[in-house]
Amino acid sequence: KQEVTQIPAALSVPEGENLVLNCSFTDSAIYNLQWFRQDPGKGLTSLLLIQSSQREQTSGRLNASLDKSSGRSTLYIAASQPGDSATYLCAVRGSGAGGTSYGKLTFGQGTILTVHP
Amino acid sequence: NAGVTQTPKFRVLKTGQSMTLLCAQDMNHEYMYWYRQDPGMGLRLIHYSVGEGTTAKGEVPDGYNVSRLKKQNFLLGLESAAPSQTSVYFCASSYPTRGAVTFSGANVLTFGAGSRLTVL
């Protein structure tokens, strides 16, 4: 059974710091890994998706890396801003049966990030 | 560009009552999902659908039923609500990958804003 763990559970940093959020998963047979952002009382917004064949993806100040063999992904946020305050979740998708793209998506518990001015 | 729309946003039920949550997407996505989010439990998949007319059980399907009569709609039903079903429910949709072809946006989940359900 796939298990996804995110460390730390909560993080509070001053504005401007570079920070790293960690995600680990127990089964390396994944199809892809996705990072989401969730604002209080809102749905999830997809930030980055890394296919299993890729090593990293970048979007603006965000960079996500994937080391499938060791079961780890990191989300790097550069020059953090108060607007980055949210819960960040990672989710891994297992490989589907018969080579299909659908496999179970397993979420981590999330990291609650607070960036204070 | 509505994306994924969930209705209702809030609902309070009494134990034993029934209700239906509606999810509608306007992106022509084939895959649709229902998740529940509970404190300390993360998001758990209830049911999903890989196309119109098809549904499948997820991780926590008991007490729920679903239907996908139209491609754009995915309904989640509670036949006899229980306090354990108090939760925030999220609908999501995505494109699948076609065989070996991966195109931009494939597999990226788009979520609705959530429906907060309280069962007394």
XYZ file of N, CA and C in Angstrom:
711
model
N 0.847 -1.182 0.000
C 0.000 0.000 0.000
C 0.886 1.235 0.000
N 0.611 2.121 -0.931
C 1.391 3.352 -1.028
C 1.113 4.258 0.156
N 2.167 4.778 0.748
C 2.024 5.764 1.814
C 2.861 6.983 1.459
N 2.276 8.151 1.663
C 2.946 9.407 1.328
C 3.077 10.239 2.600
N 4.283 10.686 2.865
C 4.566 11.444 4.078
C 5.174 12.782 3.705
N 4.684 13.834 4.349
C 5.229 15.163 4.083
C 5.849 15.723 5.363
N 7.035 16.247 5.191
C 7.773 16.837 6.302
C 8.295 18.200 5.880
N 8.184 19.246 6.730
C 7.542 19.214 8.041
C 6.022 19.341 7.930
N 5.329 19.108 9.037
C 3.874 19.261 9.033
C 3.489 20.736 8.980
N 4.334 21.584 9.551
C 4.074 23.027 9.527
C 5.406 23.754 9.485
N 5.389 24.919 8.862
C 6.621 25.686 8.694
C 6.263 27.166 8.718
N 7.000 27.926 9.523
C 6.777 29.365 9.600
C 8.099 30.065 9.313
N 8.116 30.934 8.326
C 9.361 31.575 7.912
C 9.123 33.061 7.667
N 10.179 33.861 7.768
C 10.043 35.276 7.420
C 10.066 35.446 5.904
N 9.460 36.495 5.453
C 9.410 36.783 4.032
C 10.811 36.852 3.433
N 10.948 36.324 2.233
C 12.218 36.399 1.528
C 13.069 35.148 1.624
N 12.737 34.267 2.548
C 13.531 33.047 2.690
C 13.248 32.061 1.565
N 14.288 31.303 1.220
C 14.124 30.164 0.321
C 13.790 28.957 1.185
N 12.860 28.136 0.750
C 12.481 27.009 1.604
C 12.229 25.756 0.786
N 12.279 24.641 1.505
C 12.134 23.325 0.894
C 11.075 22.528 1.636
N 10.132 22.000 0.892
C 9.131 21.100 1.446
C 9.429 19.693 0.934
N 9.290 18.726 1.807
C 9.659 17.359 1.467
C 8.455 16.432 1.377
N 8.534 15.508 0.448
C 7.502 14.491 0.250
C 8.195 13.167 0.007
N 7.807 12.141 0.747
C 8.382 10.814 0.517
C 7.264 9.803 0.315
N 7.542 8.796 -0.486
C 6.537 7.776 -0.782
C 7.188 6.405 -0.716
N 6.394 5.402 -0.335
C 6.957 4.089 -0.035
C 7.080 3.179 -1.256
N 6.235 3.359 -2.260
C 6.262 2.510 -3.450
C 6.763 3.344 -4.625
N 7.917 2.967 -5.157
C 8.524 3.766 -6.220
C 7.884 3.536 -7.594
N 6.951 2.590 -7.683
C 6.281 2.330 -8.966
C 5.172 3.346 -9.178
N 5.572 4.578 -9.463
C 4.580 5.637 -9.637
C 4.517 6.066 -11.087
N 3.381 6.645 -11.454
C 3.189 7.160 -12.806
C 3.591 8.627 -12.873
N 3.196 9.366 -11.846
C 3.606 10.761 -11.750
C 3.420 11.252 -10.319
N 3.899 12.446 -10.050
C 3.764 13.070 -8.744
C 3.315 14.507 -8.971
N 2.392 14.952 -8.157
C 1.819 16.283 -8.348
C 1.877 17.045 -7.028
N 2.216 18.318 -7.121
C 2.180 19.211 -5.965
C 0.977 20.145 -6.112
N 0.265 20.305 -4.979
C -0.906 21.164 -4.941
C -0.751 22.214 -3.855
N -1.516 23.263 -4.018
C -1.647 24.287 -2.991
C -3.110 24.352 -2.585
N -3.367 24.466 -1.271
C -4.739 24.608 -0.797
C -4.811 25.785 0.152
N -5.632 26.764 -0.194
C -5.883 27.903 0.683
C -7.034 27.561 1.610
N -7.075 28.142 2.808
C -8.117 27.810 3.792
C -9.523 27.916 3.203
N -10.307 26.863 3.375
C -11.682 26.864 2.888
C -11.826 26.764 1.388
N -10.735 26.476 0.710
C -10.789 26.415 -0.758
C -10.380 25.027 -1.254
N -10.536 24.847 -2.561
C -10.114 23.608 -3.177
C -8.616 23.586 -3.413
N -8.154 22.555 -4.081
C -6.737 22.389 -4.359
C -6.411 22.952 -5.733
N -5.272 23.618 -5.816
C -4.795 24.148 -7.084
C -3.505 23.432 -7.452
N -3.464 22.879 -8.656
C -2.273 22.168 -9.090
C -1.137 23.155 -9.346
N 0.029 22.848 -8.805
C 1.204 23.697 -8.982
C 2.144 23.110 -10.037
N 2.518 21.872 -9.832
C 3.472 21.228 -10.725
C 3.147 19.745 -10.801
N 3.345 19.179 -11.965
C 3.208 17.728 -12.139
C 4.497 17.218 -12.756
N 5.060 16.173 -12.154
C 6.290 15.578 -12.676
C 5.974 14.152 -13.103
N 6.195 13.857 -14.371
C 6.027 12.487 -14.832
C 7.154 11.628 -14.273
N 6.943 10.329 -14.211
C 7.921 9.434 -13.596
C 9.267 9.454 -14.325
N 9.240 9.816 -15.602
C 10.468 9.839 -16.394
C 11.227 11.157 -16.246
N 10.628 12.120 -15.541
C 11.251 13.433 -15.405
C 11.948 13.552 -14.056
N 12.881 14.506 -13.977
C 13.615 14.724 -12.733
C 13.132 15.966 -12.008
N 12.651 16.958 -12.772
C 12.178 18.168 -12.123
C 11.257 18.946 -13.049
N 10.521 19.868 -12.420
C 9.657 20.789 -13.140
C 9.759 22.142 -12.454
N 9.653 23.189 -13.250
C 9.779 24.537 -12.701
C 8.619 25.392 -13.182
N 8.145 26.239 -12.260
C 7.131 27.222 -12.613
C 7.359 28.460 -11.769
N 7.869 29.497 -12.383
C 8.144 30.725 -11.645
C 9.128 30.503 -10.522
N 8.719 30.823 -9.294
C 9.601 30.647 -8.130
C 9.558 29.240 -7.561
N 8.802 28.364 -8.180
C 8.661 27.002 -7.683
C 9.482 26.035 -8.525
N 10.134 25.110 -7.832
C 10.857 24.048 -8.509
C 10.596 22.755 -7.756
N 10.143 21.750 -8.465
C 9.903 20.456 -7.839
C 10.840 19.427 -8.457
N 11.437 18.616 -7.616
C 12.312 17.552 -8.096
C 11.731 16.203 -7.712
N 12.135 15.196 -8.451
C 11.655 13.841 -8.184
C 12.809 12.867 -8.272
N 12.990 12.076 -7.211
C 13.935 10.968 -7.216
C 13.115 9.718 -6.959
N 12.692 9.105 -8.049
C 11.750 7.998 -7.921
C 12.370 6.809 -7.206
N 13.629 6.545 -7.477
C 14.260 5.358 -6.890
C 14.346 5.448 -5.376
N 14.523 6.645 -4.861
C 14.602 6.800 -3.404
C 13.266 7.190 -2.799
N 12.242 7.368 -3.637
C 10.910 7.687 -3.138
C 10.807 9.072 -2.536
N 11.413 10.057 -3.194
C 11.395 11.398 -2.625
C 11.109 12.457 -3.677
N 10.438 13.505 -3.207
C 10.250 14.709 -4.017
C 10.411 15.912 -3.113
N 10.950 16.977 -3.657
C 11.047 18.215 -2.899
C 10.426 19.339 -3.697
N 9.799 20.246 -2.979
C 9.267 21.471 -3.579
C 10.076 22.628 -3.020
N 10.755 23.320 -3.914
C 11.588 24.447 -3.528
C 10.854 25.734 -3.876
N 10.717 26.600 -2.871
C 10.080 27.900 -3.097
C 11.132 28.978 -2.868
N 11.400 29.730 -3.890
C 12.415 30.784 -3.795
C 11.781 32.105 -3.370
N 12.536 32.850 -2.568
C 12.126 34.212 -2.169
C 10.671 34.237 -1.720
N 10.380 33.511 -0.651
C 8.993 33.336 -0.219
C 8.308 34.673 0.083
N 6.989 34.687 -0.127
C 6.170 35.884 0.076
C 4.980 35.530 0.951
N 4.400 36.513 1.653
C 3.214 36.213 2.476
C 2.096 35.547 1.671
N 1.980 35.856 0.401
C 0.969 35.233 -0.443
C 1.196 33.758 -0.692
N 2.371 33.271 -0.333
C 2.657 31.830 -0.473
C 2.075 31.030 0.690
N 1.583 31.713 1.709
C 1.028 31.021 2.874
C -0.180 30.182 2.457
N -0.101 28.901 2.732
C -1.134 27.943 2.327
C -0.692 26.567 2.800
N -1.528 25.573 2.548
C -1.134 24.179 2.773
C -0.694 23.593 1.439
N 0.460 22.934 1.451
C 1.009 22.332 0.233
C 0.921 20.814 0.363
N 0.319 20.208 -0.637
C 0.141 18.752 -0.629
C 0.836 18.135 -1.830
N 1.403 16.984 -1.611
C 1.908 16.216 -2.743
C 1.050 14.966 -2.884
N 0.957 14.483 -4.098
C 0.159 13.298 -4.384
C 0.879 12.474 -5.444
N 0.925 11.172 -5.235
C 1.554 10.290 -6.213
C 0.490 9.424 -6.866
N 0.657 9.217 -8.155
C -0.267 8.356 -8.888
C 0.442 7.063 -9.226
N -0.165 5.949 -8.803
C 0.405 4.652 -9.123
C 0.165 4.321 -10.588
N 0.881 3.361 -11.095
C 0.694 2.933 -12.473
C -0.598 2.153 -12.588
N -1.381 2.439 -13.603
C -2.657 1.777 -13.769
C -2.506 0.368 -14.307
N -3.566 -0.422 -14.186
C -3.554 -1.791 -14.683
C -3.554 -1.783 -16.203
N -2.891 -2.760 -16.793
C -2.869 -2.877 -18.246
C -2.187 -1.723 -18.935
N -1.305 -1.039 -18.225
C -0.580 0.061 -18.861
C -1.388 1.324 -19.000
N -2.565 1.367 -18.397
C -3.364 2.589 -18.490
C -2.766 3.659 -17.594
N -3.177 4.880 -17.845
C -2.638 5.982 -17.067
C -3.346 6.133 -15.733
N -4.438 5.401 -15.527
C -5.126 5.608 -14.263
C -4.593 4.673 -13.210
N -4.125 5.238 -12.172
C -3.755 4.481 -10.982
C -4.193 5.303 -9.788
N -4.233 4.693 -8.650
C -4.712 5.377 -7.448
C -3.811 6.555 -7.117
N -4.440 7.674 -6.814
C -3.729 8.883 -6.401
C -3.719 8.915 -4.889
N -2.540 8.919 -4.305
C -2.397 8.923 -2.847
C -1.818 10.253 -2.410
N -2.504 10.913 -1.483
C -2.096 12.229 -1.005
C -1.313 12.129 0.292
N -0.400 13.056 0.478
C 0.226 13.262 1.769
C -0.686 14.117 2.639
N -0.287 14.300 3.891
C -1.106 15.059 4.844
C -0.970 16.561 4.633
N 0.094 16.974 3.953
C 0.282 18.387 3.693
C 1.254 19.057 4.643
N 1.833 20.144 4.171
C 2.672 21.024 4.991
C 1.996 22.385 5.029
N 1.724 22.866 6.253
C 1.105 24.180 6.418
C 2.213 25.223 6.467
N 2.230 26.070 5.454
C 3.282 27.086 5.352
C 2.725 28.454 5.716
N 3.448 29.138 6.602
C 3.118 30.516 6.947
C 4.338 31.377 6.663
N 4.170 32.376 5.827
C 5.247 33.321 5.527
C 4.833 34.661 6.115
N 5.586 35.136 7.105
C 5.189 36.385 7.757
C 6.071 37.539 7.283
N 5.448 38.713 7.187
C 6.175 39.889 6.656
C 7.353 40.271 7.552
N -14.746 30.599 -17.947
C -13.903 29.442 -17.618
C -14.235 28.943 -16.207
N -15.382 28.222 -16.084
C -15.841 27.814 -14.770
C -14.977 26.713 -14.189
N -14.467 25.792 -15.013
C -13.651 24.698 -14.484
C -14.535 23.637 -13.883
N -14.367 23.381 -12.583
C -15.134 22.376 -11.864
C -16.016 23.097 -10.852
N -17.309 22.866 -10.946
C -18.269 23.524 -10.063
C -18.993 22.497 -9.225
N -19.018 22.733 -7.916
C -19.703 21.831 -6.995
C -20.899 22.535 -6.371
N -22.000 21.805 -6.258
C -23.163 22.320 -5.552
C -23.782 21.219 -4.696
N -24.280 21.534 -3.495
C -24.183 22.841 -2.849
C -22.806 23.033 -2.203
N -22.519 24.218 -1.733
C -21.259 24.492 -1.045
C -21.335 24.101 0.431
N -22.501 24.198 0.998
C -22.701 23.838 2.406
C -24.035 23.105 2.536
N -24.058 22.154 3.471
C -25.315 21.462 3.721
C -25.249 20.841 5.107
N -26.360 20.936 5.820
C -26.493 20.279 7.108
C -27.620 19.255 6.979
N -27.330 18.031 7.365
C -28.302 16.945 7.279
C -28.528 16.341 8.652
N -29.658 15.696 8.802
C -29.888 14.870 9.991
C -29.559 13.424 9.638
N -29.153 12.677 10.636
C -28.844 11.266 10.421
C -30.022 10.574 9.739
N -29.695 9.812 8.687
C -30.717 9.074 7.967
C -31.261 9.773 6.734
N -31.034 11.072 6.624
C -31.494 11.791 5.445
C -30.619 11.456 4.244
N -31.151 11.732 3.084
C -30.384 11.493 1.858
C -30.123 12.813 1.141
N -29.077 12.820 0.330
C -28.803 14.003 -0.468
C -27.856 13.644 -1.609
N -27.768 14.552 -2.556
C -26.883 14.362 -3.701
C -26.021 15.595 -3.883
N -24.724 15.366 -4.045
C -23.789 16.426 -4.397
C -23.558 16.366 -5.906
N -23.593 17.541 -6.522
C -23.403 17.600 -7.966
C -22.053 18.211 -8.303
N -21.362 17.584 -9.229
C -20.114 18.112 -9.760
C -20.265 18.279 -11.259
N -19.935 19.459 -11.746
C -20.020 19.735 -13.179
C -18.708 20.325 -13.659
N -18.194 19.796 -14.786
C -16.960 20.342 -15.366
C -17.205 20.672 -16.837
N -16.590 21.776 -17.260
C -16.802 22.247 -18.631
C -15.527 22.150 -19.465
N -14.626 21.245 -19.078
C -13.336 21.131 -19.755
C -13.260 19.888 -20.635
N -14.373 19.186 -20.767
C -14.412 17.964 -21.581
C -13.461 16.888 -21.056
N -13.238 16.900 -19.723
C -12.384 15.889 -19.117
C -13.088 14.541 -19.077
N -12.324 13.508 -19.266
C -12.917 12.168 -19.215
C -12.963 11.604 -17.802
N -11.927 11.889 -17.023
C -11.865 11.322 -15.673
C -12.469 12.300 -14.670
N -13.272 11.761 -13.760
C -13.803 12.576 -12.668
C -13.712 11.781 -11.372
N -13.583 12.503 -10.265
C -13.320 11.870 -8.978
C -14.115 12.569 -7.880
N -14.427 11.811 -6.837
C -14.929 12.399 -5.599
C -13.982 12.009 -4.462
N -13.524 13.033 -3.722
C -12.678 12.836 -2.558
C -13.387 13.406 -1.337
N -12.985 12.903 -0.173
C -13.360 13.553 1.069
C -12.079 13.930 1.807
N -12.139 15.061 2.492
C -10.976 15.548 3.232
C -11.351 15.696 4.694
N -10.624 14.999 5.541
C -10.866 15.025 6.974
C -9.570 15.370 7.691
N -9.676 16.085 8.811
C -8.468 16.449 9.572
C -7.660 15.214 9.955
N -6.375 15.258 9.682
C -5.501 14.149 10.037
C -5.573 12.949 9.110
N -6.509 12.975 8.153
C -6.671 11.831 7.248
C -6.277 12.173 5.815
N -6.090 13.435 5.533
C -5.771 13.820 4.167
C -6.965 13.638 3.248
N -6.711 13.593 1.961
C -7.761 13.356 0.975
C -7.861 11.870 0.671
N -9.073 11.356 0.675
C -9.288 9.959 0.370
C -10.303 9.837 -0.761
N -10.006 8.955 -1.701
C -10.849 8.790 -2.877
C -12.082 7.958 -2.544
N -13.251 8.479 -2.888
C -14.500 7.771 -2.600
C -14.895 6.907 -3.806
N -15.124 7.565 -4.924
C -15.435 6.906 -6.191
C -14.800 7.699 -7.317
N -14.660 7.058 -8.465
C -14.160 7.776 -9.616
C -14.814 7.240 -10.877
N -14.585 7.972 -11.977
C -15.167 7.570 -13.260
C -14.151 7.852 -14.353
N -13.966 6.885 -15.241
C -13.021 7.069 -16.346
C -13.735 7.404 -17.646
N -15.023 7.633 -17.578
C -15.755 8.031 -18.770
C -17.254 7.986 -18.523
N -17.985 8.594 -19.438
C -19.448 8.619 -19.325
C -19.988 7.205 -19.194
N -20.875 7.036 -18.217
C -21.513 5.749 -18.030
C -20.714 4.748 -17.220
N -19.508 5.129 -16.777
C -18.672 4.213 -15.992
C -18.370 4.806 -14.627
N -18.338 3.960 -13.612
C -17.929 4.391 -12.278
C -17.152 3.254 -11.632
N -16.359 3.593 -10.637
C -15.581 2.582 -9.919
C -15.365 3.029 -8.493
N -15.154 2.051 -7.610
C -14.946 2.342 -6.205
C -13.532 2.808 -5.956
N -13.433 3.746 -5.027
C -12.131 4.207 -4.597
C -11.753 3.578 -3.278
N -11.135 4.381 -2.430
C -10.594 3.893 -1.175
C -11.659 3.733 -0.085
N -12.638 4.653 -0.057
C -13.652 4.661 1.000
C -15.046 4.786 0.404
N -15.535 3.779 -0.331
C -16.801 3.912 -1.062
C -18.063 3.643 -0.245
N -17.916 2.994 0.932
C -19.107 2.556 1.668
C -19.968 3.735 2.097
N -21.292 3.596 1.848
C -22.229 4.631 2.237
C -22.482 5.670 1.157
N -21.787 5.513 0.029
C -21.926 6.461 -1.079
C -22.261 5.740 -2.380
N -22.993 6.432 -3.242
C -23.190 5.943 -4.597
C -22.939 7.089 -5.564
N -22.597 6.734 -6.799
C -22.271 7.750 -7.792
C -22.921 7.404 -9.121
N -23.050 8.425 -9.960
C -23.532 8.199 -11.316
C -22.878 9.199 -12.253
N -22.626 8.740 -13.483
C -21.997 9.584 -14.509
C -22.798 9.389 -15.794
N -24.001 9.930 -15.805
C -24.888 9.767 -16.960
C -24.463 10.661 -18.117
N -23.872 11.813 -17.776
C -23.357 12.719 -18.795
C -21.885 12.948 -18.512
N -21.124 13.145 -19.554
C -19.682 13.293 -19.423
C -19.324 14.438 -18.489
N -20.088 15.518 -18.512
C -19.712 16.693 -17.748
C -20.156 16.650 -16.293
N -20.982 15.676 -15.910
C -21.528 15.652 -14.557
C -21.167 14.368 -13.827
N -20.856 14.510 -12.547
C -20.556 13.355 -11.699
C -21.270 13.589 -10.372
N -22.250 12.743 -10.067
C -23.082 12.924 -8.892
C -22.640 11.980 -7.776
N -22.606 12.505 -6.564
C -22.295 11.704 -5.377
C -23.523 11.699 -4.479
N -24.017 10.500 -4.181
C -25.220 10.377 -3.371
C -24.954 9.734 -2.024
N -25.653 10.244 -1.018
C -25.651 9.637 0.306
C -27.081 9.168 0.541
N -27.289 7.877 0.629
C -28.653 7.353 0.758
C -29.196 7.518 2.171
N -28.340 7.326 3.171
C -28.749 7.437 4.561
C -27.565 8.014 5.344
N -27.565 9.322 5.462
C -26.395 10.012 6.006
C -26.110 9.602 7.447
N -24.816 9.522 7.757
C -24.352 9.196 9.106
C -23.376 10.276 9.561
N -23.268 10.498 10.877
C -22.322 11.515 11.376
C -20.897 11.310 10.881
N -20.509 10.045 10.618
C -19.155 9.764 10.116
C -18.920 10.321 8.715
N -20.001 10.738 8.063
C -19.872 11.309 6.722
C -19.756 12.829 6.752
N -19.691 13.392 7.945
C -19.386 14.808 8.081
C -17.971 15.033 7.569
N -17.844 15.894 6.565
C -16.554 16.058 5.916
C -16.645 17.190 4.901
N -15.514 17.473 4.298
C -15.492 18.362 3.141
C -15.268 17.488 1.916
N -16.150 17.611 0.943
C -16.093 16.769 -0.240
C -15.573 17.588 -1.418
N -14.617 16.998 -2.114
C -14.049 17.651 -3.283
C -14.252 16.785 -4.521
N -14.636 17.442 -5.584
C -14.704 16.812 -6.890
C -13.501 17.271 -7.697
N -13.003 16.399 -8.550
C -11.880 16.757 -9.422
C -12.078 16.092 -10.773
N -11.391 16.624 -11.765
C -11.453 16.016 -13.092
C -10.090 16.123 -13.755
N -9.870 15.289 -14.756
C -8.592 15.324 -15.469
C -8.735 14.661 -16.834
N -7.757 14.974 -17.702
C -7.571 14.232 -18.934
C -6.725 13.010 -18.615
N -6.959 11.908 -19.292
C -6.022 10.793 -19.159
C -4.894 10.944 -20.185
N -3.899 10.125 -20.036
C -2.872 10.029 -21.073
C -3.339 9.008 -22.091
N -3.111 9.260 -23.354
C -3.516 8.338 -24.408
C -2.344 7.446 -24.763
N -2.339 6.233 -24.286
C -1.262 5.311 -24.594
C 0.054 5.901 -24.176
N 0.996 5.966 -25.090
C 2.318 6.475 -24.781
C 2.421 7.974 -24.997
N 1.323 8.583 -25.451
C 1.382 10.009 -25.768
C 1.025 10.813 -24.534
N 1.889 11.684 -24.141
C 1.613 12.571 -23.012
C 1.544 13.994 -23.526
N 0.425 14.630 -23.308
C 0.315 16.000 -23.778
C 0.192 16.936 -22.592
N 0.443 18.167 -22.836
C 0.415 19.171 -21.774
C -0.946 19.185 -21.096
N -0.939 19.076 -19.803
C -2.191 19.092 -19.057
C -2.718 17.720 -18.728
N -2.193 16.686 -19.371
C -2.683 15.340 -19.094
C -2.395 14.976 -17.648
N -3.352 14.345 -17.023
C -3.227 13.856 -15.659
C -3.237 14.952 -14.604
N -3.250 16.209 -14.993
C -3.312 17.272 -13.998
C -4.738 17.360 -13.484
N -4.899 17.228 -12.176
C -6.235 17.286 -11.597
C -6.675 18.723 -11.387
N -7.908 19.000 -11.773
C -8.539 20.282 -11.474
C -9.627 20.038 -10.447
N -9.551 20.752 -9.335
C -10.476 20.540 -8.228
C -11.561 21.607 -8.186
N -12.718 21.201 -7.670
C -13.747 22.149 -7.327
C -13.427 22.805 -5.987
N -14.263 23.746 -5.575
C -14.014 24.510 -4.351
C -14.409 23.760 -3.097
N -15.113 22.650 -3.235
C -15.463 21.852 -2.078
C -16.899 22.049 -1.624
N -17.429 21.019 -0.974
C -18.771 21.062 -0.383
C -18.650 20.597 1.054
N -19.005 21.471 1.974
C -18.897 21.131 3.400
C -20.214 20.539 3.863
N -20.164 19.288 4.292
C -21.359 18.563 4.725
C -21.259 18.245 6.201
N -22.306 18.585 6.936
C -22.396 18.258 8.364
C -23.613 17.372 8.580
N -23.378 16.238 9.218
C -24.474 15.315 9.524
C -24.660 15.284 11.037
N -25.823 15.685 11.480
C -26.089 15.766 12.928
C -26.677 14.469 13.464
